[in-house]
mmCIF file with all atom_site columns, C-alpha atoms in Angstrom:
data_model
loop_
_atom_site.group_PDB
_atom_site.id
_atom_site.type_symbol
_atom_site.label_atom_id
_atom_site.label_alt_id
_atom_site.label_comp_id
_atom_site.label_asym_id
_atom_site.label_entity_id
_atom_site.label_seq_id
_atom_site.pdbx_PDB_ins_code
_atom_site.Cartn_x
_atom_site.Cartn_y
_atom_site.Cartn_z
_atom_site.occupancy
_atom_site.B_iso_or_equiv
_atom_site.pdbx_formal_charge
_atom_site.auth_seq_id
_atom_site.auth_comp_id
_atom_site.auth_asym_id
_atom_site.auth_atom_id
_atom_site.pdbx_PDB_model_num
ATOM 1   C CA . GLN Z 1 1   ? 103.483 8.313  -13.913 1.00 58.00 ? 1   GLN Z CA 1
ATOM 2   C CA . GLN Z 1 2   ? 99.888  7.908  -15.923 1.00 69.00 ? 2   GLN Z CA 1
ATOM 3   C CA . GLN Z 1 3   ? 98.794  4.785  -16.797 1.00 90.00 ? 3   GLN Z CA 1
ATOM 4   C CA . VAL Z 1 4   ? 96.417  6.228  -19.065 1.00 95.00 ? 4   VAL Z CA 1
ATOM 5   C CA . LYS Z 1 5   ? 97.663  8.969  -21.548 1.00 96.00 ? 5   LYS Z CA 1
ATOM 6   C CA . GLN Z 1 6   ? 95.545  10.840 -22.895 1.00 97.00 ? 6   GLN Z CA 1
ATOM 7   C CA . SER Z 1 7   ? 95.624  13.708 -26.013 1.00 97.00 ? 7   SER Z CA 1
ATOM 8   C CA . PRO Z 1 8   ? 94.540  16.421 -27.154 1.00 97.00 ? 8   PRO Z CA 1
ATOM 9   C CA . GLN Z 1 9   ? 94.219  18.825 -24.125 1.00 96.00 ? 9   GLN Z CA 1
ATOM 10  C CA . SER Z 1 10  ? 91.778  20.479 -25.789 1.00 97.00 ? 10  SER Z CA 1
ATOM 11  C CA . LEU Z 1 11  ? 89.879  20.048 -29.302 1.00 97.00 ? 11  LEU Z CA 1
ATOM 12  C CA . ILE Z 1 12  ? 87.948  22.857 -31.066 1.00 98.00 ? 12  ILE Z CA 1
ATOM 13  C CA . VAL Z 1 13  ? 85.284  21.362 -34.140 1.00 98.00 ? 13  VAL Z CA 1
ATOM 14  C CA . GLN Z 1 14  ? 83.137  23.048 -35.716 1.00 98.00 ? 14  GLN Z CA 1
ATOM 15  C CA . LYS Z 1 15  ? 79.617  22.269 -35.313 1.00 98.00 ? 15  LYS Z CA 1
ATOM 16  C CA . GLY Z 1 16  ? 78.936  18.990 -37.818 1.00 98.00 ? 16  GLY Z CA 1
ATOM 17  C CA . GLY Z 1 17  ? 82.670  18.149 -37.492 1.00 98.00 ? 17  GLY Z CA 1
ATOM 18  C CA . ILE Z 1 18  ? 84.639  15.001 -36.379 1.00 98.00 ? 18  ILE Z CA 1
ATOM 19  C CA . SER Z 1 19  ? 85.572  14.850 -32.953 1.00 98.00 ? 19  SER Z CA 1
ATOM 20  C CA . ILE Z 1 20  ? 88.186  11.922 -32.120 1.00 98.00 ? 20  ILE Z CA 1
ATOM 21  C CA . ILE Z 1 21  ? 90.660  11.947 -28.206 1.00 98.00 ? 21  ILE Z CA 1
ATOM 22  C CA . ASN Z 1 22  ? 92.951  9.975  -28.813 1.00 98.00 ? 22  ASN Z CA 1
ATOM 23  C CA . CYS Z 1 23  ? 94.117  7.242  -25.499 1.00 98.00 ? 23  CYS Z CA 1
ATOM 24  C CA . ALA Z 1 24  ? 96.913  4.854  -25.123 1.00 98.00 ? 24  ALA Z CA 1
ATOM 25  C CA . TYR Z 1 25  ? 97.088  2.017  -21.997 1.00 97.00 ? 25  TYR Z CA 1
ATOM 26  C CA . GLU Z 1 26  ? 100.970 -0.091 -21.030 1.00 93.00 ? 26  GLU Z CA 1
ATOM 27  C CA . ASN Z 1 27  ? 99.112  -2.646 -18.591 1.00 92.00 ? 27  ASN Z CA 1
ATOM 28  C CA . THR Z 1 28  ? 97.156  -5.407 -20.127 1.00 90.00 ? 28  THR Z CA 1
ATOM 29  C CA . ALA Z 1 29  ? 95.126  -6.162 -17.280 1.00 92.00 ? 29  ALA Z CA 1
ATOM 30  C CA . PHE Z 1 30  ? 93.157  -3.838 -18.585 1.00 93.00 ? 30  PHE Z CA 1
ATOM 31  C CA . ASP Z 1 31  ? 89.684  -5.880 -19.554 1.00 92.00 ? 31  ASP Z CA 1
ATOM 32  C CA . TYR Z 1 32  ? 87.374  -2.724 -19.659 1.00 94.00 ? 32  TYR Z CA 1
ATOM 33  C CA . PHE Z 1 33  ? 87.394  0.423  -21.441 1.00 96.00 ? 33  PHE Z CA 1
ATOM 34  C CA . PRO Z 1 34  ? 84.977  3.294  -21.084 1.00 96.00 ? 34  PRO Z CA 1
ATOM 35  C CA . TRP Z 1 35  ? 84.165  6.891  -21.862 1.00 98.00 ? 35  TRP Z CA 1
ATOM 36  C CA . TYR Z 1 36  ? 83.393  9.330  -19.103 1.00 98.00 ? 36  TYR Z CA 1
ATOM 37  C CA . GLN Z 1 37  ? 81.543  12.619 -20.394 1.00 98.00 ? 37  GLN Z CA 1
ATOM 38  C CA . GLN Z 1 38  ? 81.347  15.902 -18.043 1.00 98.00 ? 38  GLN Z CA 1
ATOM 39  C CA . PHE Z 1 39  ? 79.797  18.514 -18.194 1.00 97.00 ? 39  PHE Z CA 1
ATOM 40  C CA . PRO Z 1 40  ? 80.521  21.835 -16.028 1.00 93.00 ? 40  PRO Z CA 1
ATOM 41  C CA . GLY Z 1 41  ? 79.438  21.981 -12.775 1.00 91.00 ? 41  GLY Z CA 1
ATOM 42  C CA . LYS Z 1 42  ? 78.559  18.571 -12.787 1.00 94.00 ? 42  LYS Z CA 1
ATOM 43  C CA . GLY Z 1 43  ? 80.584  15.116 -11.916 1.00 96.00 ? 43  GLY Z CA 1
ATOM 44  C CA . PRO Z 1 44  ? 82.384  12.947 -15.234 1.00 97.00 ? 44  PRO Z CA 1
ATOM 45  C CA . ALA Z 1 45  ? 78.984  10.130 -16.658 1.00 97.00 ? 45  ALA Z CA 1
ATOM 46  C CA . LEU Z 1 46  ? 80.236  7.424  -18.644 1.00 96.00 ? 46  LEU Z CA 1
ATOM 47  C CA . LEU Z 1 47  ? 79.455  7.372  -22.195 1.00 97.00 ? 47  LEU Z CA 1
ATOM 48  C CA . ILE Z 1 48  ? 79.673  4.596  -23.997 1.00 97.00 ? 48  ILE Z CA 1
ATOM 49  C CA . ALA Z 1 49  ? 82.818  1.980  -23.041 1.00 96.00 ? 49  ALA Z CA 1
ATOM 50  C CA . ILE Z 1 50  ? 84.650  -1.055 -24.784 1.00 96.00 ? 50  ILE Z CA 1
ATOM 51  C CA . ARG Z 1 51  ? 85.963  -4.542 -23.361 1.00 93.00 ? 51  ARG Z CA 1
ATOM 52  C CA . PRO Z 1 52  ? 89.202  -5.844 -25.500 1.00 91.00 ? 52  PRO Z CA 1
ATOM 53  C CA . ASP Z 1 53  ? 87.521  -8.791 -27.426 1.00 92.00 ? 53  ASP Z CA 1
ATOM 54  C CA . VAL Z 1 54  ? 85.613  -5.815 -30.147 1.00 94.00 ? 54  VAL Z CA 1
ATOM 55  C CA . SER Z 1 55  ? 87.636  -3.593 -32.474 1.00 95.00 ? 55  SER Z CA 1
ATOM 56  C CA . GLU Z 1 56  ? 84.576  -1.116 -32.425 1.00 97.00 ? 56  GLU Z CA 1
ATOM 57  C CA . LYS Z 1 57  ? 81.724  0.004  -31.286 1.00 97.00 ? 57  LYS Z CA 1
ATOM 58  C CA . LYS Z 1 58  ? 78.773  2.443  -31.289 1.00 97.00 ? 58  LYS Z CA 1
ATOM 59  C CA . GLU Z 1 59  ? 76.434  4.241  -29.783 1.00 96.00 ? 59  GLU Z CA 1
ATOM 60  C CA . GLY Z 1 60  ? 74.169  6.625  -31.713 1.00 97.00 ? 60  GLY Z CA 1
ATOM 61  C CA . ARG Z 1 61  ? 76.676  9.252  -32.892 1.00 98.00 ? 61  ARG Z CA 1
ATOM 62  C CA . PHE Z 1 62  ? 79.808  8.362  -30.549 1.00 98.00 ? 62  PHE Z CA 1
ATOM 63  C CA . THR Z 1 63  ? 81.563  5.469  -32.088 1.00 98.00 ? 63  THR Z CA 1
ATOM 64  C CA . ILE Z 1 64  ? 84.229  3.715  -29.775 1.00 97.00 ? 64  ILE Z CA 1
ATOM 65  C CA . SER Z 1 65  ? 88.160  2.811  -32.357 1.00 97.00 ? 65  SER Z CA 1
ATOM 66  C CA . PHE Z 1 66  ? 90.013  0.067  -30.321 1.00 97.00 ? 66  PHE Z CA 1
ATOM 67  C CA . ASN Z 1 67  ? 93.961  -1.623 -31.337 1.00 96.00 ? 67  ASN Z CA 1
ATOM 68  C CA . LYS Z 1 68  ? 94.328  -4.811 -28.903 1.00 94.00 ? 68  LYS Z CA 1
ATOM 69  C CA . SER Z 1 69  ? 97.713  -4.769 -30.462 1.00 94.00 ? 69  SER Z CA 1
ATOM 70  C CA . ALA Z 1 70  ? 98.774  -0.892 -30.658 1.00 96.00 ? 70  ALA Z CA 1
ATOM 71  C CA . LYS Z 1 71  ? 96.985  -0.915 -26.571 1.00 96.00 ? 71  LYS Z CA 1
ATOM 72  C CA . GLN Z 1 72  ? 95.414  2.687  -28.069 1.00 97.00 ? 72  GLN Z CA 1
ATOM 73  C CA . PHE Z 1 73  ? 91.866  3.902  -28.191 1.00 98.00 ? 73  PHE Z CA 1
ATOM 74  C CA . SER Z 1 74  ? 89.707  6.713  -29.589 1.00 98.00 ? 74  SER Z CA 1
ATOM 75  C CA . LEU Z 1 75  ? 86.297  8.010  -29.476 1.00 98.00 ? 75  LEU Z CA 1
ATOM 76  C CA . HIS Z 1 76  ? 84.447  9.446  -32.193 1.00 98.00 ? 76  HIS Z CA 1
ATOM 77  C CA . ILE Z 1 77  ? 81.820  12.358 -32.238 1.00 98.00 ? 77  ILE Z CA 1
ATOM 78  C CA . MET Z 1 78  ? 80.525  12.304 -35.705 1.00 98.00 ? 78  MET Z CA 1
ATOM 79  C CA . ASP Z 1 79  ? 77.893  14.716 -37.088 1.00 98.00 ? 79  ASP Z CA 1
ATOM 80  C CA . SER Z 1 80  ? 79.905  16.762 -33.383 1.00 98.00 ? 80  SER Z CA 1
ATOM 81  C CA . GLN Z 1 81  ? 76.752  19.410 -31.679 1.00 98.00 ? 81  GLN Z CA 1
ATOM 82  C CA . PRO Z 1 82  ? 77.253  22.690 -29.261 1.00 97.00 ? 82  PRO Z CA 1
ATOM 83  C CA . GLY Z 1 83  ? 75.321  20.626 -27.104 1.00 97.00 ? 83  GLY Z CA 1
ATOM 84  C CA . ASP Z 1 84  ? 78.301  18.092 -27.252 1.00 98.00 ? 84  ASP Z CA 1
ATOM 85  C CA . SER Z 1 85  ? 80.430  20.357 -26.056 1.00 98.00 ? 85  SER Z CA 1
ATOM 86  C CA . ALA Z 1 86  ? 82.378  18.905 -22.299 1.00 98.00 ? 86  ALA Z CA 1
ATOM 87  C CA . THR Z 1 87  ? 85.692  17.268 -21.138 1.00 97.00 ? 87  THR Z CA 1
ATOM 88  C CA . TYR Z 1 88  ? 85.688  13.881 -22.091 1.00 98.00 ? 88  TYR Z CA 1
ATOM 89  C CA . PHE Z 1 89  ? 87.506  11.440 -19.809 1.00 97.00 ? 89  PHE Z CA 1
ATOM 90  C CA . CYS Z 1 90  ? 89.346  7.571  -21.106 1.00 97.00 ? 90  CYS Z CA 1
ATOM 91  C CA . ALA Z 1 91  ? 89.909  5.728  -19.075 1.00 96.00 ? 91  ALA Z CA 1
ATOM 92  C CA . ALA Z 1 92  ? 91.222  1.840  -18.324 1.00 95.00 ? 92  ALA Z CA 1
ATOM 93  C CA . TYR Z 1 93  ? 90.140  -0.434 -15.464 1.00 92.00 ? 93  TYR Z CA 1
ATOM 94  C CA . GLY Z 1 94  ? 91.868  -3.357 -14.346 1.00 88.00 ? 94  GLY Z CA 1
ATOM 95  C CA . ASN Z 1 95  ? 91.098  -3.773 -10.489 1.00 84.00 ? 95  ASN Z CA 1
ATOM 96  C CA . LYS Z 1 96  ? 90.450  -0.241 -10.192 1.00 88.00 ? 96  LYS Z CA 1
ATOM 97  C CA . LEU Z 1 97  ? 89.876  2.541  -12.505 1.00 91.00 ? 97  LEU Z CA 1
ATOM 98  C CA . VAL Z 1 98  ? 91.873  4.675  -14.504 1.00 94.00 ? 98  VAL Z CA 1
ATOM 99  C CA . PHE Z 1 99  ? 91.801  8.133  -15.798 1.00 95.00 ? 99  PHE Z CA 1
ATOM 100 C CA . GLY Z 1 100 ? 93.534  10.016 -18.383 1.00 96.00 ? 100 GLY Z CA 1
ATOM 101 C CA . ALA Z 1 101 ? 93.732  13.588 -18.589 1.00 95.00 ? 101 ALA Z CA 1
ATOM 102 C CA . GLY Z 1 102 ? 91.541  14.832 -20.150 1.00 96.00 ? 102 GLY Z CA 1
ATOM 103 C CA . THR Z 1 103 ? 90.507  16.584 -22.583 1.00 97.00 ? 103 THR Z CA 1
ATOM 104 C CA . ILE Z 1 104 ? 88.470  19.658 -23.582 1.00 97.00 ? 104 ILE Z CA 1
ATOM 105 C CA . LEU Z 1 105 ? 85.910  19.716 -26.416 1.00 98.00 ? 105 LEU Z CA 1
ATOM 106 C CA . ARG Z 1 106 ? 84.368  22.386 -27.538 1.00 98.00 ? 106 ARG Z CA 1
ATOM 107 C CA . VAL Z 1 107 ? 81.798  22.746 -30.617 1.00 98.00 ? 107 VAL Z CA 1
ATOM 108 C CA . LYS Z 1 108 ? 81.552  25.518 -32.812 1.00 97.00 ? 108 LYS Z CA 1
ATOM 109 C CA . SER Z 1 109 ? 78.635  27.074 -34.418 1.00 92.00 ? 109 SER Z CA 1
ATOM 110 C CA . ASP X 2 1   ? 73.391  12.431 -10.466 1.00 49.00 ? 1   ASP X CA 1
ATOM 111 C CA . ALA X 2 2   ? 70.474  12.652 -7.212  1.00 66.00 ? 2   ALA X CA 1
ATOM 112 C CA . ASP X 2 3   ? 71.408  9.292  -6.813  1.00 93.00 ? 3   ASP X CA 1
ATOM 113 C CA . VAL X 2 4   ? 74.961  10.846 -5.037  1.00 97.00 ? 4   VAL X CA 1
ATOM 114 C CA . THR X 2 5   ? 75.269  13.723 -3.166  1.00 97.00 ? 5   THR X CA 1
ATOM 115 C CA . GLN X 2 6   ? 77.659  15.567 -1.929  1.00 98.00 ? 6   GLN X CA 1
ATOM 116 C CA . THR X 2 7   ? 77.911  18.185 0.634   1.00 97.00 ? 7   THR X CA 1
ATOM 117 C CA . PRO X 2 8   ? 79.320  21.414 0.890   1.00 97.00 ? 8   PRO X CA 1
ATOM 118 C CA . ARG X 2 9   ? 79.681  21.629 -2.906  1.00 97.00 ? 9   ARG X CA 1
ATOM 119 C CA . ASN X 2 10  ? 82.104  24.630 -2.341  1.00 97.00 ? 10  ASN X CA 1
ATOM 120 C CA . ARG X 2 11  ? 84.263  25.641 0.661   1.00 97.00 ? 11  ARG X CA 1
ATOM 121 C CA . ILE X 2 12  ? 86.556  28.130 1.882   1.00 97.00 ? 12  ILE X CA 1
ATOM 122 C CA . THR X 2 13  ? 89.272  27.406 4.500   1.00 97.00 ? 13  THR X CA 1
ATOM 123 C CA . LYS X 2 14  ? 92.527  27.852 5.952   1.00 97.00 ? 14  LYS X CA 1
ATOM 124 C CA . THR X 2 15  ? 95.537  26.948 5.656   1.00 98.00 ? 15  THR X CA 1
ATOM 125 C CA . GLY X 2 16  ? 96.239  24.455 8.990   1.00 97.00 ? 16  GLY X CA 1
ATOM 126 C CA . LYS X 2 17  ? 92.349  22.819 9.353   1.00 97.00 ? 17  LYS X CA 1
ATOM 127 C CA . ARG X 2 18  ? 90.246  20.300 9.691   1.00 97.00 ? 18  ARG X CA 1
ATOM 128 C CA . ILE X 2 19  ? 87.516  19.886 6.714   1.00 97.00 ? 19  ILE X CA 1
ATOM 129 C CA . MET X 2 20  ? 85.216  17.327 6.568   1.00 98.00 ? 20  MET X CA 1
ATOM 130 C CA . LEU X 2 21  ? 83.773  16.260 2.977   1.00 98.00 ? 21  LEU X CA 1
ATOM 131 C CA . GLU X 2 22  ? 80.889  14.014 3.157   1.00 98.00 ? 22  GLU X CA 1
ATOM 132 C CA . CYS X 2 23  ? 78.682  11.433 0.736   1.00 98.00 ? 23  CYS X CA 1
ATOM 133 C CA . SER X 2 24  ? 75.874  10.028 -0.179  1.00 98.00 ? 24  SER X CA 1
ATOM 134 C CA . GLN X 2 25  ? 74.144  8.236  -2.158  1.00 97.00 ? 25  GLN X CA 1
ATOM 135 C CA . THR X 2 26  ? 70.622  6.198  -1.798  1.00 96.00 ? 26  THR X CA 1
ATOM 136 C CA . LYS X 2 27  ? 72.087  3.755  -5.002  1.00 93.00 ? 27  LYS X CA 1
ATOM 137 C CA . GLY X 2 28  ? 72.605  0.940  -2.894  1.00 93.00 ? 28  GLY X CA 1
ATOM 138 C CA . HIS X 2 29  ? 75.890  0.003  -3.413  1.00 93.00 ? 29  HIS X CA 1
ATOM 139 C CA . ASP X 2 30  ? 78.535  -1.901 -1.985  1.00 92.00 ? 30  ASP X CA 1
ATOM 140 C CA . ARG X 2 31  ? 81.546  -0.500 -3.462  1.00 94.00 ? 31  ARG X CA 1
ATOM 141 C CA . MET X 2 32  ? 82.591  4.190  -2.593  1.00 96.00 ? 32  MET X CA 1
ATOM 142 C CA . TYR X 2 33  ? 86.073  6.194  -3.633  1.00 97.00 ? 33  TYR X CA 1
ATOM 143 C CA . TRP X 2 34  ? 86.469  9.552  -3.745  1.00 98.00 ? 34  TRP X CA 1
ATOM 144 C CA . TYR X 2 35  ? 88.821  11.627 -7.055  1.00 98.00 ? 35  TYR X CA 1
ATOM 145 C CA . ARG X 2 36  ? 90.426  14.829 -6.662  1.00 97.00 ? 36  ARG X CA 1
ATOM 146 C CA . GLN X 2 37  ? 90.159  16.064 -10.686 1.00 97.00 ? 37  GLN X CA 1
ATOM 147 C CA . ASP X 2 38  ? 92.963  18.639 -10.454 1.00 94.00 ? 38  ASP X CA 1
ATOM 148 C CA . PRO X 2 39  ? 93.017  19.999 -15.120 1.00 88.00 ? 39  PRO X CA 1
ATOM 149 C CA . GLY X 2 40  ? 95.152  18.439 -16.729 1.00 87.00 ? 40  GLY X CA 1
ATOM 150 C CA . LEU X 2 41  ? 95.857  15.000 -14.424 1.00 90.00 ? 41  LEU X CA 1
ATOM 151 C CA . GLY X 2 42  ? 92.051  13.980 -14.746 1.00 92.00 ? 42  GLY X CA 1
ATOM 152 C CA . LEU X 2 43  ? 90.831  12.878 -11.813 1.00 95.00 ? 43  LEU X CA 1
ATOM 153 C CA . ARG X 2 44  ? 92.776  10.276 -9.404  1.00 96.00 ? 44  ARG X CA 1
ATOM 154 C CA . LEU X 2 45  ? 92.281  7.843  -6.170  1.00 96.00 ? 45  LEU X CA 1
ATOM 155 C CA . ILE X 2 46  ? 92.142  9.235  -3.042  1.00 98.00 ? 46  ILE X CA 1
ATOM 156 C CA . TYR X 2 47  ? 90.443  6.318  -0.720  1.00 98.00 ? 47  TYR X CA 1
ATOM 157 C CA . TYR X 2 48  ? 88.217  4.014  -1.739  1.00 96.00 ? 48  TYR X CA 1
ATOM 158 C CA . SER X 2 49  ? 85.655  1.091  -0.008  1.00 96.00 ? 49  SER X CA 1
ATOM 159 C CA . PHE X 2 50  ? 84.524  -2.784 -1.030  1.00 92.00 ? 50  PHE X CA 1
ATOM 160 C CA . ASP X 2 51  ? 82.009  -2.350 1.855   1.00 91.00 ? 51  ASP X CA 1
ATOM 161 C CA . VAL X 2 52  ? 81.896  -0.371 6.157   1.00 92.00 ? 52  VAL X CA 1
ATOM 162 C CA . LYS X 2 53  ? 84.413  -2.917 7.361   1.00 93.00 ? 53  LYS X CA 1
ATOM 163 C CA . ASP X 2 54  ? 87.110  -2.855 4.646   1.00 94.00 ? 54  ASP X CA 1
ATOM 164 C CA . ILE X 2 55  ? 88.913  1.146  3.247   1.00 96.00 ? 55  ILE X CA 1
ATOM 165 C CA . ASN X 2 56  ? 91.252  0.616  1.067   1.00 96.00 ? 56  ASN X CA 1
ATOM 166 C CA . LYS X 2 57  ? 94.204  3.486  0.251   1.00 97.00 ? 57  LYS X CA 1
ATOM 167 C CA . GLY X 2 58  ? 94.303  5.184  -3.283  1.00 95.00 ? 58  GLY X CA 1
ATOM 168 C CA . GLU X 2 59  ? 97.214  6.293  -4.919  1.00 92.00 ? 59  GLU X CA 1
ATOM 169 C CA . ILE X 2 60  ? 97.163  10.302 -3.575  1.00 96.00 ? 60  ILE X CA 1
ATOM 170 C CA . SER X 2 61  ? 95.978  8.994  -0.216  1.00 96.00 ? 61  SER X CA 1
ATOM 171 C CA . ASP X 2 62  ? 98.438  11.121 2.372   1.00 96.00 ? 62  ASP X CA 1
ATOM 172 C CA . GLY X 2 63  ? 97.080  13.575 3.860   1.00 96.00 ? 63  GLY X CA 1
ATOM 173 C CA . TYR X 2 64  ? 93.649  12.565 4.181   1.00 98.00 ? 64  TYR X CA 1
ATOM 174 C CA . SER X 2 65  ? 91.456  9.962  5.821   1.00 97.00 ? 65  SER X CA 1
ATOM 175 C CA . VAL X 2 66  ? 88.593  8.682  5.368   1.00 98.00 ? 66  VAL X CA 1
ATOM 176 C CA . SER X 2 67  ? 85.335  7.312  6.494   1.00 97.00 ? 67  SER X CA 1
ATOM 177 C CA . ARG X 2 68  ? 82.622  4.780  5.952   1.00 97.00 ? 68  ARG X CA 1
ATOM 178 C CA . GLN X 2 69  ? 80.229  4.722  8.786   1.00 92.00 ? 69  GLN X CA 1
ATOM 179 C CA . ALA X 2 70  ? 77.262  2.967  6.722   1.00 95.00 ? 70  ALA X CA 1
ATOM 180 C CA . GLN X 2 71  ? 76.960  1.603  2.748   1.00 94.00 ? 71  GLN X CA 1
ATOM 181 C CA . ALA X 2 72  ? 75.275  4.757  2.382   1.00 96.00 ? 72  ALA X CA 1
ATOM 182 C CA . LYS X 2 73  ? 77.927  7.596  3.882   1.00 97.00 ? 73  LYS X CA 1
ATOM 183 C CA . PHE X 2 74  ? 82.040  7.884  2.772   1.00 98.00 ? 74  PHE X CA 1
ATOM 184 C CA . SER X 2 75  ? 83.799  10.761 4.736   1.00 98.00 ? 75  SER X CA 1
ATOM 185 C CA . LEU X 2 76  ? 86.499  12.033 3.431   1.00 98.00 ? 76  LEU X CA 1
ATOM 186 C CA . SER X 2 77  ? 88.666  14.327 5.694   1.00 98.00 ? 77  SER X CA 1
ATOM 187 C CA . LEU X 2 78  ? 91.965  16.412 5.609   1.00 97.00 ? 78  LEU X CA 1
ATOM 188 C CA . GLU X 2 79  ? 93.424  16.345 8.584   1.00 92.00 ? 79  GLU X CA 1
ATOM 189 C CA . SER X 2 80  ? 95.319  19.515 8.418   1.00 96.00 ? 80  SER X CA 1
ATOM 190 C CA . ALA X 2 81  ? 94.986  21.405 5.097   1.00 97.00 ? 81  ALA X CA 1
ATOM 191 C CA . ILE X 2 82  ? 97.378  23.450 2.782   1.00 97.00 ? 82  ILE X CA 1
ATOM 192 C CA . PRO X 2 83  ? 96.691  24.714 -0.339  1.00 97.00 ? 83  PRO X CA 1
ATOM 193 C CA . ASN X 2 84  ? 98.104  21.959 -2.893  1.00 96.00 ? 84  ASN X CA 1
ATOM 194 C CA . GLN X 2 85  ? 94.758  20.815 -1.994  1.00 97.00 ? 85  GLN X CA 1
ATOM 195 C CA . THR X 2 86  ? 92.403  23.115 -3.247  1.00 97.00 ? 86  THR X CA 1
ATOM 196 C CA . ALA X 2 87  ? 90.875  20.958 -6.615  1.00 97.00 ? 87  ALA X CA 1
ATOM 197 C CA . LEU X 2 88  ? 87.782  19.698 -7.334  1.00 98.00 ? 88  LEU X CA 1
ATOM 198 C CA . TYR X 2 89  ? 86.760  17.018 -5.541  1.00 98.00 ? 89  TYR X CA 1
ATOM 199 C CA . PHE X 2 90  ? 83.850  13.510 -6.515  1.00 98.00 ? 90  PHE X CA 1
ATOM 200 C CA . CYS X 2 91  ? 82.664  11.026 -4.507  1.00 98.00 ? 91  CYS X CA 1
ATOM 201 C CA . ALA X 2 92  ? 81.449  7.482  -6.326  1.00 97.00 ? 92  ALA X CA 1
ATOM 202 C CA . THR X 2 93  ? 79.759  4.334  -6.281  1.00 96.00 ? 93  THR X CA 1
ATOM 203 C CA . SER X 2 94  ? 79.865  1.067  -8.101  1.00 93.00 ? 94  SER X CA 1
ATOM 204 C CA . ASP X 2 95  ? 77.985  -1.704 -8.231  1.00 84.00 ? 95  ASP X CA 1
ATOM 205 C CA . LEU X 2 96  ? 79.654  -5.694 -7.710  1.00 75.00 ? 96  LEU X CA 1
ATOM 206 C CA . ASN X 2 97  ? 79.996  -4.878 -11.357 1.00 70.00 ? 97  ASN X CA 1
ATOM 207 C CA . ARG X 2 98  ? 82.390  -2.320 -9.881  1.00 70.00 ? 98  ARG X CA 1
ATOM 208 C CA . GLU X 2 99  ? 82.984  -1.720 -13.590 1.00 83.00 ? 99  GLU X CA 1
ATOM 209 C CA . THR X 2 100 ? 80.776  0.866  -13.727 1.00 90.00 ? 100 THR X CA 1
ATOM 210 C CA . GLN X 2 101 ? 80.675  4.453  -11.402 1.00 94.00 ? 101 GLN X CA 1
ATOM 211 C CA . TYR X 2 102 ? 77.878  6.296  -10.651 1.00 95.00 ? 102 TYR X CA 1
ATOM 212 C CA . PHE X 2 103 ? 79.203  10.292 -10.109 1.00 97.00 ? 103 PHE X CA 1
ATOM 213 C CA . GLY X 2 104 ? 78.058  12.571 -7.500  1.00 97.00 ? 104 GLY X CA 1
ATOM 214 C CA . PRO X 2 105 ? 78.182  16.570 -8.442  1.00 96.00 ? 105 PRO X CA 1
ATOM 215 C CA . GLY X 2 106 ? 81.397  17.300 -6.814  1.00 97.00 ? 106 GLY X CA 1
ATOM 216 C CA . THR X 2 107 ? 82.950  19.901 -4.159  1.00 98.00 ? 107 THR X CA 1
ATOM 217 C CA . ARG X 2 108 ? 85.284  22.571 -5.232  1.00 97.00 ? 108 ARG X CA 1
ATOM 218 C CA . LEU X 2 109 ? 87.897  23.083 -1.929  1.00 98.00 ? 109 LEU X CA 1
ATOM 219 C CA . LEU X 2 110 ? 89.712  25.983 -1.606  1.00 97.00 ? 110 LEU X CA 1
ATOM 220 C CA . VAL X 2 111 ? 92.573  26.396 0.645   1.00 97.00 ? 111 VAL X CA 1
ATOM 221 C CA . LEU X 2 112 ? 93.832  29.581 1.373   1.00 97.00 ? 112 LEU X CA 1
#
């Protein structure tokens, strides 16, 4: 069973719009929640990460919102650009990194 | 990430063949990992190694084996390849911080 559930599987957003990807987890031992970005033909790379002691972290146009009581976290991409088109993976770390299934984002120009 | 290299980048093989995928890193990290990526399933951990003498199975180790030849080298072998091992394979490394992982460019494997 998947320990980290990610939705949607794919997402199409207009340039300038907001992209939102959601993840949920069950294991309360997870203590670190990164998001990875993967471009075609490349390996995933760390985009932004959060720890459960904060509810939000922002880096440029990318924001993680974290709801500890609901065991959910989400990635918001503001002012989405065609260059943001990629696959995004949420993940959770306890003693190993566990990945969500991924979201393919396409930003239309 | 050029600090983590994988060879080959693409491989086509036949059912029953033994193949090896290689990973090298210049990041000086002790911890190395092998994942496979399948559409709709994300990245799943095959094996991981915290140092040269430490090898651990991940969630999908059946049909795979690994060798940690040195701190910088970690190889994945498919003893007898089967078609459902067709996937994208990634090597990753991490340091003592162990939370952030750095991925190689991947090997695309097709088993006929």
